[in-house]
Short mmCIF file of C-alpha atoms and ligand atoms in Angstrom, two decimals:
data_model
loop_
_atom_site.label_atom_id
_atom_site.label_comp_id
_atom_site.label_asym_id
_atom_site.label_seq_id
_atom_site.Cartn_x
_atom_site.Cartn_y
_atom_site.Cartn_z
CA UNK A 249 84.26 60.40 68.26
CA UNK A 250 85.93 57.54 65.79
CA UNK A 251 89.93 59.04 64.30
CA UNK A 252 89.62 59.03 60.47
CA UNK A 253 91.23 55.80 59.01
CA UNK A 254 94.31 55.76 58.19
CA UNK A 255 94.29 54.57 54.54
CA UNK A 256 97.49 52.45 54.17
CA UNK A 257 96.09 50.25 51.41
CA UNK A 258 97.46 52.08 48.41
CA UNK A 259 99.20 55.59 47.03
CA UNK A 260 96.55 55.53 44.81
CA UNK A 261 93.72 56.24 47.30
CA UNK A 262 95.21 60.28 47.73
CA UNK A 263 92.71 62.78 46.39
CA UNK A 264 93.70 66.27 44.30
CA UNK A 265 94.60 68.63 46.00
CA UNK A 266 93.39 72.87 45.72
CA UNK A 267 95.98 73.62 43.13
CA UNK A 268 95.57 70.47 41.05
CA UNK A 269 91.58 71.19 41.16
CA UNK A 270 92.73 74.75 40.07
CA UNK A 271 94.53 73.88 37.08
CA UNK A 272 92.08 71.31 36.09
CA UNK A 273 89.50 74.14 35.99
CA UNK A 274 91.39 76.24 33.86
CA UNK A 275 92.91 73.64 31.53
CA UNK A 276 93.00 74.58 28.30
CA UNK A 277 91.31 71.49 26.23
CA UNK A 278 90.68 70.05 22.77
CA UNK A 279 89.79 66.98 21.49
CA UNK A 280 92.87 64.58 21.73
CA UNK A 281 92.23 62.09 19.43
CA UNK A 282 92.34 64.42 17.32
CA UNK A 283 95.53 65.81 18.73
CA UNK A 284 94.65 68.98 19.42
CA UNK A 285 94.46 69.17 23.44
CA UNK A 286 97.38 71.40 24.16
CA UNK A 287 97.54 70.33 27.91
CA UNK A 288 97.80 66.92 26.94
CA UNK A 289 100.72 68.08 24.33
CA UNK A 290 102.25 69.58 27.30
CA UNK A 291 101.95 67.00 29.55
CA UNK A 292 103.36 64.64 26.97
CA UNK A 293 106.40 66.58 26.39
CA UNK A 294 107.16 67.11 30.16
CA UNK A 295 106.88 63.95 31.19
CA UNK A 296 109.15 62.21 27.83
CA UNK A 297 111.51 64.82 28.84
CA UNK A 298 112.09 64.18 32.49
CA UNK A 299 112.43 60.47 31.68
CA UNK A 300 114.73 60.77 28.51
CA UNK A 301 112.55 59.80 25.54
CA UNK A 302 111.68 61.21 22.17
CA UNK A 303 107.73 60.92 23.03
CA UNK A 304 105.36 60.07 25.41
CA UNK A 305 101.51 59.30 25.60
CA UNK A 306 99.05 59.75 28.51
CA UNK A 307 97.21 56.46 29.19
CA UNK A 308 94.20 56.15 31.98
CA UNK A 309 95.54 53.78 33.45
CA UNK A 310 98.98 51.96 33.72
CA UNK A 311 97.62 48.86 33.15
CA UNK A 312 96.51 50.02 29.83
CA UNK A 313 100.19 51.35 29.21
CA UNK A 314 102.14 47.94 30.50
CA UNK A 315 99.52 46.13 27.54
CA UNK A 316 99.98 48.56 25.17
CA UNK A 317 103.57 48.65 25.71
CA UNK A 318 103.25 44.34 25.41
CA UNK A 319 100.96 44.62 22.41
CA UNK A 320 103.58 46.09 20.29
CA UNK A 321 106.85 44.93 21.56
CA UNK A 322 105.93 41.26 22.14
CA UNK A 323 104.66 38.94 19.32
CA UNK A 324 101.41 36.73 20.17
CA UNK A 325 102.61 32.58 20.27
CA UNK A 326 105.62 33.68 22.21
CA UNK A 327 106.40 34.31 25.91
CA UNK A 328 107.29 37.51 28.15
CA UNK A 329 110.58 36.98 30.69
CA UNK A 330 108.99 38.87 33.80
CA UNK A 331 109.42 38.42 37.77
CA UNK A 332 106.78 36.17 39.21
CA UNK A 333 105.06 38.60 41.42
CA UNK A 334 104.93 41.08 39.09
CA UNK A 335 102.34 43.46 38.42
CA UNK A 336 102.14 42.60 34.40
CA UNK A 337 101.09 38.76 35.77
CA UNK A 338 99.13 39.30 39.15
CA UNK A 339 96.60 42.18 38.42
CA UNK A 340 97.02 42.54 34.87
CA UNK A 341 93.59 40.11 34.29
CA UNK A 342 95.80 38.17 31.85
CA UNK A 343 95.94 40.65 29.44
CA UNK A 344 99.10 39.38 27.70
CA UNK A 345 97.14 36.43 26.51
CA UNK A 346 93.95 37.92 26.24
CA UNK A 347 95.16 40.94 24.59
CA UNK A 348 98.54 39.96 22.57
CA UNK A 349 98.14 36.30 23.13
CA UNK A 350 101.62 35.67 25.11
CA UNK A 351 102.22 33.53 28.58
CA UNK A 352 104.50 34.70 30.88
CA UNK A 353 107.71 32.66 31.99
CA UNK A 354 107.91 33.65 35.48
CA UNK A 355 111.45 34.24 37.29
CA UNK A 356 111.43 33.64 41.16
CA UNK A 357 113.63 36.00 42.50
CA UNK A 358 113.59 36.49 46.12
CA UNK A 359 113.97 40.15 46.67
CA UNK A 360 111.76 40.97 43.51
CA UNK A 361 114.76 41.92 41.23
CA UNK A 362 116.13 39.04 39.04
CA UNK A 363 119.91 38.98 38.43
CA UNK A 364 121.02 38.94 34.89
CA UNK A 365 121.70 35.47 34.70
CA UNK A 366 118.48 34.58 35.96
CA UNK A 367 116.99 36.63 33.04
CA UNK A 368 119.76 34.84 30.57
CA UNK A 369 118.39 31.86 31.44
CA UNK A 370 114.91 32.50 31.04
CA UNK A 371 115.09 33.69 27.83
CA UNK A 372 114.30 30.69 25.22
CA UNK A 373 117.01 28.93 23.63
CA UNK A 374 117.27 29.22 19.73
CA UNK A 375 115.77 25.80 18.95
CA UNK A 376 112.55 24.91 16.51
CA UNK A 377 110.26 22.73 19.51
CA UNK A 378 110.83 25.73 21.96
CA UNK A 379 107.80 28.57 22.94
CA UNK A 380 110.27 31.37 21.47
CA UNK A 381 110.85 34.56 24.26
CA UNK A 382 109.11 37.91 22.56
CA UNK A 383 110.48 40.31 25.15
CA UNK A 384 111.22 40.95 28.53
CA UNK A 385 109.32 42.81 31.13
CA UNK A 386 110.99 44.51 34.45
CA UNK A 387 109.21 46.35 37.47
CA UNK A 388 111.19 48.96 39.65
CA UNK A 389 110.02 49.41 42.13
CA UNK A 390 108.70 45.86 42.41
CA UNK A 391 105.63 46.44 44.41
CA UNK A 392 104.86 43.24 45.48
CA UNK A 393 108.46 42.61 46.80
CA UNK A 394 108.04 45.31 49.16
CA UNK A 395 108.86 48.33 46.85
CA UNK A 396 112.30 47.03 46.34
CA UNK A 397 114.55 49.52 43.73
CA UNK A 398 116.84 47.58 40.45
CA UNK A 399 120.12 49.81 41.02
CA UNK A 400 121.27 51.34 37.48
CA UNK A 401 124.21 48.95 37.14
CA UNK A 402 121.78 45.72 37.72
CA UNK A 403 119.48 47.31 34.68
CA UNK A 404 122.46 47.81 32.55
CA UNK A 405 123.60 44.22 32.89
CA UNK A 406 120.30 42.51 32.01
CA UNK A 407 119.65 45.28 29.18
CA UNK A 408 122.99 44.07 27.88
CA UNK A 409 121.83 40.52 27.90
CA UNK A 410 118.40 41.62 26.10
CA UNK A 411 120.48 43.31 23.54
CA UNK A 412 122.54 40.51 23.02
CA UNK A 413 119.50 38.12 22.41
CA UNK A 414 117.63 40.83 20.13
CA UNK A 415 114.50 40.91 22.49
CA UNK A 416 113.13 44.43 23.67
CA UNK A 417 112.25 45.53 27.49
CA UNK A 418 109.95 47.30 28.62
CA UNK A 419 110.11 49.31 32.24
CA UNK A 420 107.17 49.14 34.41
CA UNK A 421 107.92 51.85 36.02
CA UNK A 422 104.86 53.01 38.18
CA UNK A 423 107.30 53.97 41.16
CA UNK A 424 110.17 54.86 39.08
CA UNK A 425 110.02 58.62 40.70
CA UNK A 426 109.84 56.54 44.17
CA UNK A 427 112.99 54.45 43.25
CA UNK A 428 115.07 57.76 42.28
CA UNK A 429 113.93 59.53 45.27
CA UNK A 430 115.66 56.46 47.21
CA UNK A 431 118.48 56.56 45.15
CA UNK A 432 119.00 60.46 44.71
CA UNK A 433 119.16 60.20 40.93
CA UNK A 434 117.28 61.24 38.28
CA UNK A 435 114.03 59.14 36.99
CA UNK A 436 115.92 59.05 33.62
CA UNK A 437 118.75 57.10 35.05
CA UNK A 438 116.30 54.26 35.91
CA UNK A 439 114.99 54.47 32.51
CA UNK A 440 118.14 54.72 30.07
CA UNK A 441 118.32 52.20 27.36
CA UNK A 442 114.69 50.66 27.83
CA UNK A 443 112.60 50.46 24.87
CA UNK A 444 109.88 52.10 26.22
CA UNK A 445 108.68 52.69 30.10
CA UNK A 446 105.42 53.29 31.86
CA UNK A 447 104.80 55.20 35.19
CA UNK A 448 102.18 56.01 37.27
CA UNK A 449 100.55 59.80 37.55
CA UNK A 450 97.52 58.33 40.04
CA UNK A 451 99.74 57.33 42.65
CA UNK A 452 102.00 58.85 44.77
CA UNK A 453 101.81 61.82 42.82
CA UNK A 454 98.50 62.56 43.66
CA UNK A 455 96.94 62.82 40.49
CA UNK A 456 93.68 61.46 40.06
CA UNK A 457 94.11 59.28 37.33
CA UNK A 458 96.51 58.85 34.23
CA UNK A 459 100.13 57.11 33.17
CA UNK A 460 102.38 58.09 30.53
CA UNK A 461 103.77 55.69 28.24
CA UNK A 462 107.16 56.42 26.77
CA UNK A 463 108.94 55.61 23.94
CA UNK A 464 110.58 56.50 20.26
CA UNK A 465 108.96 58.76 18.12
CA UNK A 466 107.23 55.49 15.72
CA UNK A 467 106.98 53.69 18.63
CA UNK A 468 104.24 56.35 20.59
CA UNK A 469 102.82 56.45 17.12
CA UNK A 470 101.71 53.04 17.30
CA UNK A 471 100.74 53.20 20.52
CA UNK A 472 98.54 55.86 20.06
CA UNK A 473 97.02 53.10 17.45
CA UNK A 474 96.85 50.59 19.78
CA UNK A 475 95.38 52.60 22.60
CA UNK A 476 92.83 53.84 20.40
CA UNK A 477 91.96 50.29 19.75
CA UNK A 478 91.81 49.09 23.39
CA UNK A 479 88.94 52.17 23.99
CA UNK A 480 91.52 54.59 25.74
CA UNK A 481 91.29 57.22 22.79
CA UNK A 482 90.54 60.26 25.13
CA UNK A 483 88.84 63.63 23.93
CA UNK A 484 89.03 66.73 26.36
CA UNK A 485 91.24 64.58 28.41
CA UNK A 486 93.28 68.07 29.30
CA UNK A 487 91.36 68.41 32.22
CA UNK A 488 93.11 64.88 33.93
CA UNK A 489 96.59 65.70 31.68
CA UNK A 490 96.39 69.69 33.82
CA UNK A 491 96.41 67.12 36.94
CA UNK A 492 99.59 65.55 35.35
CA UNK A 493 101.24 67.88 35.03
CA UNK A 494 100.74 69.55 38.55
CA UNK A 495 101.76 65.95 39.47
CA UNK A 496 105.18 66.54 38.06
CA UNK A 497 105.83 69.99 38.77
CA UNK A 498 105.30 69.62 42.60
CA UNK A 499 104.05 65.97 43.38
CA UNK A 500 107.50 64.88 42.58
CA UNK A 501 108.88 66.68 45.86
CA UNK A 502 106.53 64.37 48.50
CA UNK A 503 108.28 61.37 47.48
CA UNK A 504 111.12 61.79 49.37
CA UNK A 505 109.12 62.02 52.78
CA UNK A 506 106.91 59.31 51.69
CA UNK A 507 109.56 56.77 51.50
CA UNK A 508 111.13 58.49 54.61
CA UNK A 509 107.86 57.74 56.32
CA UNK A 510 107.81 53.76 55.21
CA UNK A 511 111.67 53.45 56.46
CA UNK A 512 110.06 54.72 59.95
CA UNK A 513 107.01 52.92 59.81
CA UNK A 514 109.45 49.82 58.85
CA UNK A 515 111.50 50.34 61.70
CA UNK A 516 108.72 50.51 64.36
CA UNK A 517 106.88 47.30 63.09
CA UNK A 518 110.28 45.36 63.30
CA UNK A 519 110.71 45.84 66.86
CA UNK A 520 107.53 44.30 67.11
CA UNK A 521 107.22 40.93 68.63
CA UNK A 522 104.28 39.53 66.88
CA UNK A 523 105.74 40.63 62.68
CA UNK A 524 108.60 40.52 61.07
CA UNK A 525 110.34 43.18 58.37
CA UNK A 526 111.97 40.57 55.73
CA UNK A 527 112.98 43.17 54.06
CA UNK A 528 113.39 47.24 55.06
CA UNK A 529 111.52 49.55 52.88
CA UNK A 530 113.83 50.88 50.51
CA UNK A 531 110.85 53.14 48.88
CA UNK A 532 107.42 54.06 50.27
CA UNK A 533 105.76 50.53 50.26
CA UNK A 534 106.13 48.46 53.85
CA UNK A 535 105.40 44.53 53.61
CA UNK A 536 105.23 42.06 56.93
CA UNK A 537 104.68 38.89 57.77
CA UNK A 538 102.39 38.05 60.36
CA UNK A 539 103.30 35.53 62.91
CA UNK A 540 100.48 32.49 62.61
CA UNK A 541 99.42 33.13 66.62
CA UNK A 542 99.37 36.85 66.53
CA UNK A 543 96.02 37.69 65.27
CA UNK A 544 94.80 34.20 65.81
CA UNK A 545 91.82 36.25 68.17
CA UNK A 546 90.20 37.21 65.07
CA UNK A 547 90.15 34.23 62.45
CA UNK A 548 88.48 34.95 59.24
CA UNK A 549 89.73 32.45 56.87
CA UNK A 550 92.62 30.84 58.68
CA UNK A 551 95.08 33.17 57.14
CA UNK A 552 97.04 35.76 59.66
CA UNK A 553 97.04 38.11 56.97
CA UNK A 554 93.59 38.76 57.17
CA UNK A 555 93.25 38.89 60.74
CA UNK A 556 95.74 40.74 61.24
CA UNK A 557 93.90 42.99 58.55
CA UNK A 558 90.61 42.79 60.09
CA UNK A 559 91.75 43.47 63.35
CA UNK A 560 93.23 46.95 62.09
CA UNK A 561 90.47 47.83 60.37
CA UNK A 562 88.71 47.74 63.19
CA UNK A 563 91.32 50.14 64.93
CA UNK A 564 91.10 52.46 61.94
CA UNK A 565 93.71 51.15 60.25
CA UNK A 566 93.30 50.37 56.42
CA UNK A 567 95.95 47.48 55.01
CA UNK A 568 95.78 45.39 52.00
CA UNK A 569 97.18 41.86 52.26
CA UNK A 570 100.08 40.60 50.21
CA UNK A 571 99.58 36.77 50.31
CA UNK A 572 98.04 34.62 53.32
CA UNK A 573 100.76 35.75 56.27
CA UNK A 574 101.84 38.93 54.52
CA UNK A 575 100.34 42.58 54.98
CA UNK A 576 101.24 45.61 53.05
CA UNK A 577 101.23 49.24 53.96
CA UNK A 578 101.87 52.51 50.89
CA UNK A 579 102.47 55.15 52.54
CA UNK A 580 101.59 58.54 50.76
CA UNK A 581 100.85 62.19 50.84
CA UNK A 582 97.28 62.08 52.29
CA UNK A 583 98.43 60.52 55.94
CA UNK A 584 97.95 62.07 58.84
CA UNK A 585 101.02 63.03 61.19
CA UNK A 586 100.25 60.31 63.95
CA UNK A 587 99.97 57.83 61.00
CA UNK A 588 102.83 55.46 61.55
CA UNK A 589 102.25 55.88 65.49
CA UNK A 590 98.66 55.20 64.86
CA UNK A 591 99.25 51.94 62.88
CA UNK A 592 102.16 50.46 64.93
CA UNK A 593 99.80 51.11 67.89
CA UNK A 594 97.33 48.93 65.83
CA UNK A 595 99.76 46.14 65.37
CA UNK A 596 101.27 46.18 68.38
CA UNK A 597 97.88 45.04 70.03
CA UNK A 598 98.21 42.28 68.37
CA UNK A 599 94.73 39.70 68.72
CA UNK A 600 94.31 41.37 72.13
CA UNK A 601 91.01 43.24 72.58
C1 PLP B 728 99.56 50.45 40.07
C2 PLP B 728 100.62 49.47 39.14
C3 PLP B 728 100.70 49.36 37.43
C4 PLP B 728 98.95 50.15 36.99
O1 PLP B 728 98.36 50.20 37.30
P1 PLP B 728 96.63 50.85 36.99
O2 PLP B 728 95.80 50.48 38.51
O3 PLP B 728 96.40 49.63 36.12
O4 PLP B 728 96.85 52.69 36.86
C5 PLP B 728 101.18 49.08 36.76
N1 PLP B 728 102.47 48.11 37.99
C6 PLP B 728 102.70 48.79 38.95
C7 PLP B 728 103.79 48.27 39.52
C8 PLP B 728 101.77 49.13 39.85
O5 PLP B 728 101.96 49.18 41.18
#
């Protein structure tokens, strides 16, 4: 018998559990474009309270949440200061340009966590011939930097720069609860001071779809209009909001374990000769560098990471590339108990077999 693959591609592969499906089946619903869905309203109130904001808005995806925020806080013909590997640059289909007329001003931060000095240096000077800065976007945890966590002290320094320069700041907090769990603090401490914060319900928290965009009352009122403009006005969507509520009520408790599993995976991979853990995992994301000759027997496109991923797939382990040399594994609630052992054994086998 071929064992079920260990799916470490992303925490988005988590499936709604029995309690969640029950809540979805029993959800009270209404037309949410008329603001008449009681379950959506309950989710939005709960989520806003958790992150310490006045209001929040249920979004079909995190990408839409980020883009609605950028549309409202930014301005066409201006720049968005953000880290070079951030989700808003790499995975949102150039939406900041296509939908809001902005271009990124990327900061190269080795660990994915720009300093206040780097942010300040990336902000355009106030002269008539330089493309002006519209806003700043931070990402916490930082996905492509290996799930790194920005401490509240750093965030506060950056927010202070933004205030001084009169710029709004959005937080892409898709995995903010993983970051909060890693630091042992409430997520609201990581969300404090931002103009808007997005987080995902559909990742480690286990909901089948949905994200939340938090902000002030006036911001969320406008966000509702922009969401509609982008085609994100949904009707009896309480069936999904019900899953989101279960995610917030019981899914949060799983995240420390996901972080611990990633730490164990990172530690074990770090002891293997063929790969390098450059950044010990802090949350539920593990990124490792594949040494060029380790998986050379399975060359696909000449990239060590593609070769590694192809070999791992044959061994029942699913992962995704970060770039030509690096592979990402994400831990989550739906992994089998022996996931770490199997993943480590598959990597340890290198190009052999
Ligand atoms: C997953 C993710 C998002 C949102 O993704 P969707 O698939 O659109 O929900 C945004 N930012 C980061 C850092 C993410 O990891």
